[in-house]
PDB file of C-alpha atoms in Angstrom:
ATOM      1  CA  VAL A   1      -2.539  -3.937  -0.048  1.00  0.00           C
ATOM      2  CA  VAL A   2       0.515  -4.324   1.970  1.00  0.00           C
ATOM      3  CA  ARG A   3       0.727  -7.267   4.337  1.00  0.00           C
ATOM      4  CA  GLY A   4       3.383  -7.948   6.648  1.00  0.00           C
ATOM      5  CA  LEU A   5       4.925 -10.012   9.421  1.00  0.00           C
ATOM      6  CA  GLU A   6       7.230  -8.860  12.217  1.00  0.00           C
ATOM      7  CA  ALA A   7       8.738 -11.231  14.772  1.00  0.00           C
ATOM      8  CA  ASP A   8      10.931 -10.723  17.793  1.00  0.00           C
ATOM      9  CA  VAL A   9      12.159 -13.546  19.918  1.00  0.00           C
ATOM     10  CA  TYR A  10      14.247 -13.382  23.065  1.00  0.00           C
ATOM     11  CA  LEU A  11      15.680 -16.390  24.773  1.00  0.00           C
ATOM     12  CA  SER A  12      17.651 -16.379  28.030  1.00  0.00           C
ATOM     13  CA  PRO A  13      19.632 -19.771  28.200  1.00  0.00           C
ATOM     14  CA  ALA A  14      21.587 -18.384  31.319  1.00  0.00           C
ATOM     15  CA  PRO A  15      21.215 -15.645  33.475  1.00  0.00           C
ATOM     16  CA  ALA A  16      23.777 -13.172  31.799  1.00  0.00           C
ATOM     17  CA  ILE A  17      22.758 -14.334  28.362  1.00  0.00           C
ATOM     18  CA  THR A  18      20.118 -13.266  25.966  1.00  0.00           C
ATOM     19  CA  VAL A  19      19.753 -14.505  22.555  1.00  0.00           C
ATOM     20  CA  TYR A  20      17.618 -12.614  20.295  1.00  0.00           C
ATOM     21  CA  GLY A  21      16.198 -12.320  16.619  1.00  0.00           C
ATOM     22  CA  VAL A  22      13.960  -9.821  14.979  1.00  0.00           C
ATOM     23  CA  GLY A  23      12.718 -10.344  11.509  1.00  0.00           C
ATOM     24  CA  THR A  24      10.387  -8.602   9.113  1.00  0.00           C
ATOM     25  CA  LEU A  25       8.534  -9.661   6.092  1.00  0.00           C
ATOM     26  CA  VAL A  26       6.573  -7.222   3.848  1.00  0.00           C
ATOM     27  CA  ARG A  27       4.707  -7.970   0.628  1.00  0.00           C
ATOM     28  CA  GLY A  28       2.694  -5.536  -1.302  1.00  0.00           C
ATOM     29  CA  GLU A  29       0.176  -6.083  -4.226  1.00  0.00           C
ATOM     30  CA  VAL A  30      -1.439  -3.687  -6.610  1.00  0.00           C
ATOM     31  CA  LEU A  31      -5.037  -4.803  -7.081  1.00  0.00           C
ATOM     32  CA  THR A  32      -6.070  -2.519  -9.684  1.00  0.00           C
ATOM     33  CA  VAL A  33      -4.334  -0.555 -12.615  1.00  0.00           C
ATOM     34  CA  ASN A  34      -6.846   2.033 -14.226  1.00  0.00           C
ATOM     35  CA  GLY A  35      -9.636   0.003 -12.957  1.00  0.00           C
ATOM     36  CA  SER A  36      -8.309  -3.378 -14.426  1.00  0.00           C
ATOM     37  CA  ASP A  37      -6.279  -6.423 -12.870  1.00  0.00           C
ATOM     38  CA  PRO A  38      -2.629  -6.003 -13.299  1.00  0.00           C
ATOM     39  CA  ASP A  39      -1.577  -8.099 -16.443  1.00  0.00           C
ATOM     40  CA  PRO A  40       0.119 -11.220 -15.433  1.00  0.00           C
ATOM     41  CA  ALA A  41       2.761 -10.650 -18.413  1.00  0.00           C
ATOM     42  CA  LYS A  42       3.640  -7.328 -16.760  1.00  0.00           C
ATOM     43  CA  PRO A  43       4.829  -8.440 -13.254  1.00  0.00           C
ATOM     44  CA  TRP A  44       5.891  -4.854 -12.332  1.00  0.00           C
ATOM     45  CA  GLU A  45       2.336  -3.638 -12.836  1.00  0.00           C
ATOM     46  CA  ALA A  46       1.542  -5.824  -9.319  1.00  0.00           C
ATOM     47  CA  ARG A  47       4.424  -4.632  -7.371  1.00  0.00           C
ATOM     48  CA  ILE A  48       4.375  -1.517  -5.127  1.00  0.00           C
ATOM     49  CA  ARG A  49       7.097   0.868  -5.156  1.00  0.00           C
ATOM     50  CA  ARG A  50      10.180   0.305  -3.065  1.00  0.00           C
ATOM     51  CA  GLU A  51       8.713  -2.799  -0.996  1.00  0.00           C
ATOM     52  CA  PRO A  52      11.289  -3.470   1.479  1.00  0.00           C
ATOM     53  CA  ALA A  53      13.477  -6.445   1.623  1.00  0.00           C
ATOM     54  CA  SER A  54      12.798  -9.291   4.304  1.00  0.00           C
ATOM     55  CA  ASN A  55      15.188  -8.077   6.862  1.00  0.00           C
ATOM     56  CA  ALA A  56      16.490  -9.565  10.454  1.00  0.00           C
ATOM     57  CA  THR A  57      19.077  -9.032  13.164  1.00  0.00           C
ATOM     58  CA  LEU A  58      20.553 -12.055  15.279  1.00  0.00           C
ATOM     59  CA  GLY A  59      22.387 -11.517  18.372  1.00  0.00           C
ATOM     60  CA  VAL A  60      23.654 -12.422  21.629  1.00  0.00           C
ATOM     61  CA  ARG A  61      23.641  -9.988  24.620  1.00  0.00           C
ATOM     62  CA  TRP A  62      25.948 -10.791  27.781  1.00  0.00           C
ATOM     63  CA  GLU A  63      24.892  -8.593  30.908  1.00  0.00           C
ATOM     64  CA  PRO A  64      26.032 -10.151  34.119  1.00  0.00           C
ATOM     65  CA  LEU A  65      24.102  -9.524  36.906  1.00  0.00           C
ATOM     66  CA  ASP A  66      25.443  -7.175  39.679  1.00  0.00           C
ATOM     67  CA  THR A  67      28.201  -5.737  37.202  1.00  0.00           C
ATOM     68  CA  PRO A  68      28.113  -2.483  35.186  1.00  0.00           C
ATOM     69  CA  TYR A  69      29.429  -4.109  32.166  1.00  0.00           C
ATOM     70  CA  TRP A  70      27.631  -5.686  29.050  1.00  0.00           C
ATOM     71  CA  ALA A  71      28.366  -6.536  25.467  1.00  0.00           C
ATOM     72  CA  ASP A  72      26.230  -7.450  22.511  1.00  0.00           C
ATOM     73  CA  VAL A  73      27.436  -9.027  19.171  1.00  0.00           C
ATOM     74  CA  PHE A  74      24.923  -9.073  16.295  1.00  0.00           C
ATOM     75  CA  ALA A  75      24.449  -9.632  12.675  1.00  0.00           C
ATOM     76  CA  ARG A  76      22.092  -7.519  10.591  1.00  0.00           C
ATOM     77  CA  GLY A  77      21.045  -8.224   6.966  1.00  0.00           C
ATOM     78  CA  ALA A  78      18.728  -8.077   4.284  1.00  0.00           C
ATOM     79  CA  ALA A  79      17.723 -10.384   1.475  1.00  0.00           C
ATOM     80  CA  LYS A  80      18.166  -9.482  -2.228  1.00  0.00           C
ATOM     81  CA  GLN A  81      14.786  -7.397  -3.402  1.00  0.00           C
ATOM     82  CA  ASN A  82      13.941  -7.874  -7.027  1.00  0.00           C
ATOM     83  CA  ARG A  83      10.383  -7.713  -6.694  1.00  0.00           C
ATOM     84  CA  LEU A  84      10.233  -4.480  -8.650  1.00  0.00           C
ATOM     85  CA  SER A  85       7.443  -1.947  -9.733  1.00  0.00           C
ATOM     86  CA  ASN A  86       7.834   0.077 -12.977  1.00  0.00           C
ATOM     87  CA  GLY A  87       8.902   2.882 -10.707  1.00  0.00           C
ATOM     88  CA  ASP A  88      11.761   0.775  -9.274  1.00  0.00           C
ATOM     89  CA  ILE A  89      13.094  -0.146 -12.671  1.00  0.00           C
ATOM     90  CA  ARG A  90      13.015   3.603 -13.785  1.00  0.00           C
ATOM     91  CA  ASP A  91      14.692   4.720 -10.368  1.00  0.00           C
ATOM     92  CA  PRO A  92      18.426   5.136 -10.372  1.00  0.00           C
ATOM     93  CA  ARG A  93      18.568   4.416  -6.599  1.00  0.00           C
ATOM     94  CA  ILE A  94      17.734   0.859  -7.332  1.00  0.00           C
ATOM     95  CA  PRO A  95      20.646  -1.264  -9.020  1.00  0.00           C
ATOM     96  CA  GLY A  96      20.017  -2.370 -12.458  1.00  0.00           C
ATOM     97  CA  LEU A  97      21.430  -2.768 -15.983  1.00  0.00           C
ATOM     98  CA  THR A  98      18.629  -0.563 -17.511  1.00  0.00           C
ATOM     99  CA  ARG A  99      16.072   1.720 -16.769  1.00  0.00           C
ATOM    100  CA  ASP A 100      13.811   0.588 -19.432  1.00  0.00           C
ATOM    101  CA  ARG A 101      11.329  -2.054 -18.324  1.00  0.00           C
ATOM    102  CA  ALA A 102      11.082  -3.442 -21.857  1.00  0.00           C
ATOM    103  CA  GLU A 103      14.616  -4.496 -21.291  1.00  0.00           C
ATOM    104  CA  VAL A 104      14.237  -6.228 -17.883  1.00  0.00           C
ATOM    105  CA  THR A 105      14.067 -10.128 -17.847  1.00  0.00           C
ATOM    106  CA  PHE A 106      11.637 -11.495 -15.192  1.00  0.00           C
ATOM    107  CA  ASP A 107      11.843 -14.940 -14.006  1.00  0.00           C
ATOM    108  CA  GLU A 108       8.834 -17.618 -13.639  1.00  0.00           C
ATOM    109  CA  ASP A 109       7.817 -15.986 -10.320  1.00  0.00           C
ATOM    110  CA  GLY A 110       7.947 -12.210 -11.656  1.00  0.00           C
ATOM    111  CA  ALA A 111      11.167 -11.346  -9.945  1.00  0.00           C
ATOM    112  CA  ALA A 112      13.408  -9.164 -11.941  1.00  0.00           C
ATOM    113  CA  VAL A 113      16.710 -10.722 -13.158  1.00  0.00           C
ATOM    114  CA  ASN A 114      19.785  -8.717 -13.125  1.00  0.00           C
ATOM    115  CA  ALA A 115      18.065  -5.768 -11.342  1.00  0.00           C
ATOM    116  CA  GLY A 116      17.163  -4.873  -7.875  1.00  0.00           C
ATOM    117  CA  THR A 117      19.085  -4.427  -4.653  1.00  0.00           C
ATOM    118  CA  PRO A 118      21.508  -6.977  -3.377  1.00  0.00           C
ATOM    119  CA  GLY A 119      21.160  -8.824  -0.101  1.00  0.00           C
ATOM    120  CA  TRP A 120      23.768  -8.013   2.583  1.00  0.00           C
ATOM    121  CA  LEU A 121      24.865  -8.853   5.956  1.00  0.00           C
ATOM    122  CA  THR A 122      26.953  -7.007   8.448  1.00  0.00           C
ATOM    123  CA  LEU A 123      28.596  -8.114  11.914  1.00  0.00           C
ATOM    124  CA  ASN A 124      28.461  -5.590  14.599  1.00  0.00           C
ATOM    125  CA  ALA A 125      29.568  -5.289  18.299  1.00  0.00           C
ATOM    126  CA  ARG A 126      28.630  -3.126  21.321  1.00  0.00           C
ATOM    127  CA  PHE A 127      30.288  -2.992  24.510  1.00  0.00           C
ATOM    128  CA  GLY A 128      29.064  -0.782  27.510  1.00  0.00           C
ATOM    129  CA  VAL A 129      29.474   0.125  30.999  1.00  0.00           C
ATOM    130  CA  THR A 130      26.856   1.845  33.136  1.00  0.00           C
ATOM    131  CA  ILE A 131      28.252   4.589  35.168  1.00  0.00           C
ATOM    132  CA  ARG A 132      25.603   5.511  37.166  1.00  0.00           C
ATOM    133  CA  GLU A 133      22.188   4.300  37.464  1.00  0.00           C
ATOM    134  CA  SER A 134      21.152   6.826  34.863  1.00  0.00           C
ATOM    135  CA  SER A 135      24.287   7.077  32.719  1.00  0.00           C
ATOM    136  CA  ARG A 136      26.274   4.710  30.458  1.00  0.00           C
ATOM    137  CA  VAL A 137      29.100   4.813  28.021  1.00  0.00           C
ATOM    138  CA  THR A 138      28.901   2.551  24.809  1.00  0.00           C
ATOM    139  CA  LEU A 139      31.659   1.649  22.329  1.00  0.00           C
ATOM    140  CA  ALA A 140      30.737  -0.031  19.161  1.00  0.00           C
ATOM    141  CA  VAL A 141      31.833  -1.338  15.906  1.00  0.00           C
ATOM    142  CA  GLU A 142      29.274  -1.275  13.270  1.00  0.00           C
ATOM    143  CA  ASN A 143      29.920  -3.237   9.750  1.00  0.00           C
ATOM    144  CA  ALA A 144      32.940  -4.656  11.186  1.00  0.00           C
ATOM    145  CA  LEU A 145      33.731  -6.512   8.118  1.00  0.00           C
ATOM    146  CA  ASP A 146      33.376  -3.158   5.965  1.00  0.00           C
ATOM    147  CA  ARG A 147      30.968  -4.692   3.579  1.00  0.00           C
ATOM    148  CA  ARG A 148      29.200  -2.243   0.932  1.00  0.00           C
ATOM    149  CA  TYR A 149      25.485  -2.508   1.197  1.00  0.00           C
ATOM    150  CA  ARG A 150      22.329  -0.397   0.776  1.00  0.00           C
ATOM    151  CA  TRP A 151      18.713  -0.448   1.983  1.00  0.00           C
ATOM    152  CA  HIS A 152      16.276  -1.039  -0.825  1.00  0.00           C
ATOM    153  CA  GLY A 153      14.996   2.189  -2.322  1.00  0.00           C
ATOM    154  CA  SER A 154      17.288   4.462  -0.050  1.00  0.00           C
ATOM    155  CA  GLY A 155      19.849   5.704  -2.808  1.00  0.00           C
ATOM    156  CA  VAL A 156      22.501   5.573  -0.401  1.00  0.00           C
ATOM    157  CA  ASN A 157      25.219   3.073   0.308  1.00  0.00           C
ATOM    158  CA  ALA A 158      25.666   2.610   3.796  1.00  0.00           C
ATOM    159  CA  PRO A 159      29.043   3.566   5.404  1.00  0.00           C
ATOM    160  CA  GLY A 160      31.747   1.112   5.814  1.00  0.00           C
ATOM    161  CA  ARG A 161      33.204   0.086   9.241  1.00  0.00           C
ATOM    162  CA  ASN A 162      32.375   2.649  11.988  1.00  0.00           C
ATOM    163  CA  PHE A 163      33.472   3.230  15.357  1.00  0.00           C
ATOM    164  CA  VAL A 164      30.974   4.788  17.759  1.00  0.00           C
ATOM    165  CA  VAL A 165      31.319   6.340  21.257  1.00  0.00           C
ATOM    166  CA  SER A 166      28.146   7.243  22.923  1.00  0.00           C
ATOM    167  CA  VAL A 167      27.104   8.396  26.385  1.00  0.00           C
ATOM    168  CA  ASP A 168      23.618   7.947  27.497  1.00  0.00           C
ATOM    169  CA  HIS A 169      22.177   9.907  30.490  1.00  0.00           C
ATOM    170  CA  ALA A 170      18.368   9.777  31.490  1.00  0.00           C
ATOM    171  CA  PHE A 171      17.264  12.835  33.360  1.00  0.00           C
TER     172      PHE A 171
END
């Protein structure tokens, strides 16, 4: 069973300013293992594989009326994910000191100690100009503080600081 919650909030305290936040929380639970309830002494049995970490984006967008310019500054991040299944513990793409579940310590809530994907936070900015009604140019800095991070279960560390130039045109 997978349950989740996603929320988007947009507030405009002034005509040119929008404060926004987007967040998700997902929890998965294995109900039966070979026809039996998961063993409470084995927390990994009740976990789904690669359960996403809680994550969110918070930002402020400046978009003055009657001008072609806009800017967006936002933070994006994810919480530590140490609610691990047996497959997660054995998966080399998920950080941990061992791949043997017998060597992983679990706390009183069933979360793995010294295993799992660390939480992370990036700071990002985008600046743009609308050239015509259907075209715009955007300059962006992603992960401005050049932090190492990884989405849980991806196996790939995200790139460091990025500079992006994009041109969008709607036909």
